[in-house]
Amino acid sequence: MNTNRVQAATKAKEAHIQNIQRNIEHRLEVARAKGDEKLIRQLEAEMRYFG
């Protein structure tokens, strides 16, 4: 039973990180399209943190 909870928590954590990465990637695309260099640098730093 405990193993199932640990596995479920691990899967949830992985899914959460993947969602964050996808969100940052989308925000990066938008920032690049707008030419917002400051935001691009910030988002690239976030990608390194979560990547």
C-alpha positions as a printed Julia matrix, in Angstrom:
51×3 Matrix{Float64}:
  0.0    0.0     0.0
  2.76   2.44    0.91
  4.59   1.57   -2.29
  1.53   2.56   -4.31
  1.35   5.91   -2.55
  5.03   6.57   -3.16
  4.68   5.64   -6.83
  1.59   7.83   -7.19
  3.38  10.75   -5.54
  6.41  10.26   -7.79
  4.23  10.19  -10.91
  2.37  13.29   -9.78
  5.65  15.11   -9.16
  6.96  14.15  -12.6
  3.72  15.26  -14.27
  3.84  18.55  -12.39
  7.4   19.25  -13.52
  6.52  18.35  -17.12
  3.58  20.75  -17.01
  5.8   23.52  -15.65
  8.37  22.88  -18.4
  5.69  22.97  -21.11
  4.32  26.2   -19.69
  7.77  27.8   -19.62
  8.46  26.64  -23.19
  5.24  28.28  -24.36
  6.04  31.48  -22.48
  9.52  31.44  -24.07
  8.0   31.18  -27.55
  5.78  34.18  -26.85
  8.63  36.19  -25.32
 10.84  35.45  -28.33
  8.06  36.47  -30.7
  7.74  39.78  -28.84
 11.5   40.23  -28.59
 11.39  40.61  -24.79
 15.05  39.87  -23.99
 14.71  40.32  -20.23
 11.84  37.86  -20.04
 13.66  35.43  -22.34
 16.68  35.4   -20.0
 14.44  34.89  -16.98
 12.53  32.03  -18.6
 15.73  30.38  -19.8
 16.98  30.47  -16.2
 13.73  28.85  -15.07
 14.16  26.12  -17.69
 17.65  25.38  -16.39
 16.25  25.18  -12.85
 13.48  22.74  -13.81
 15.3   21.07  -16.7
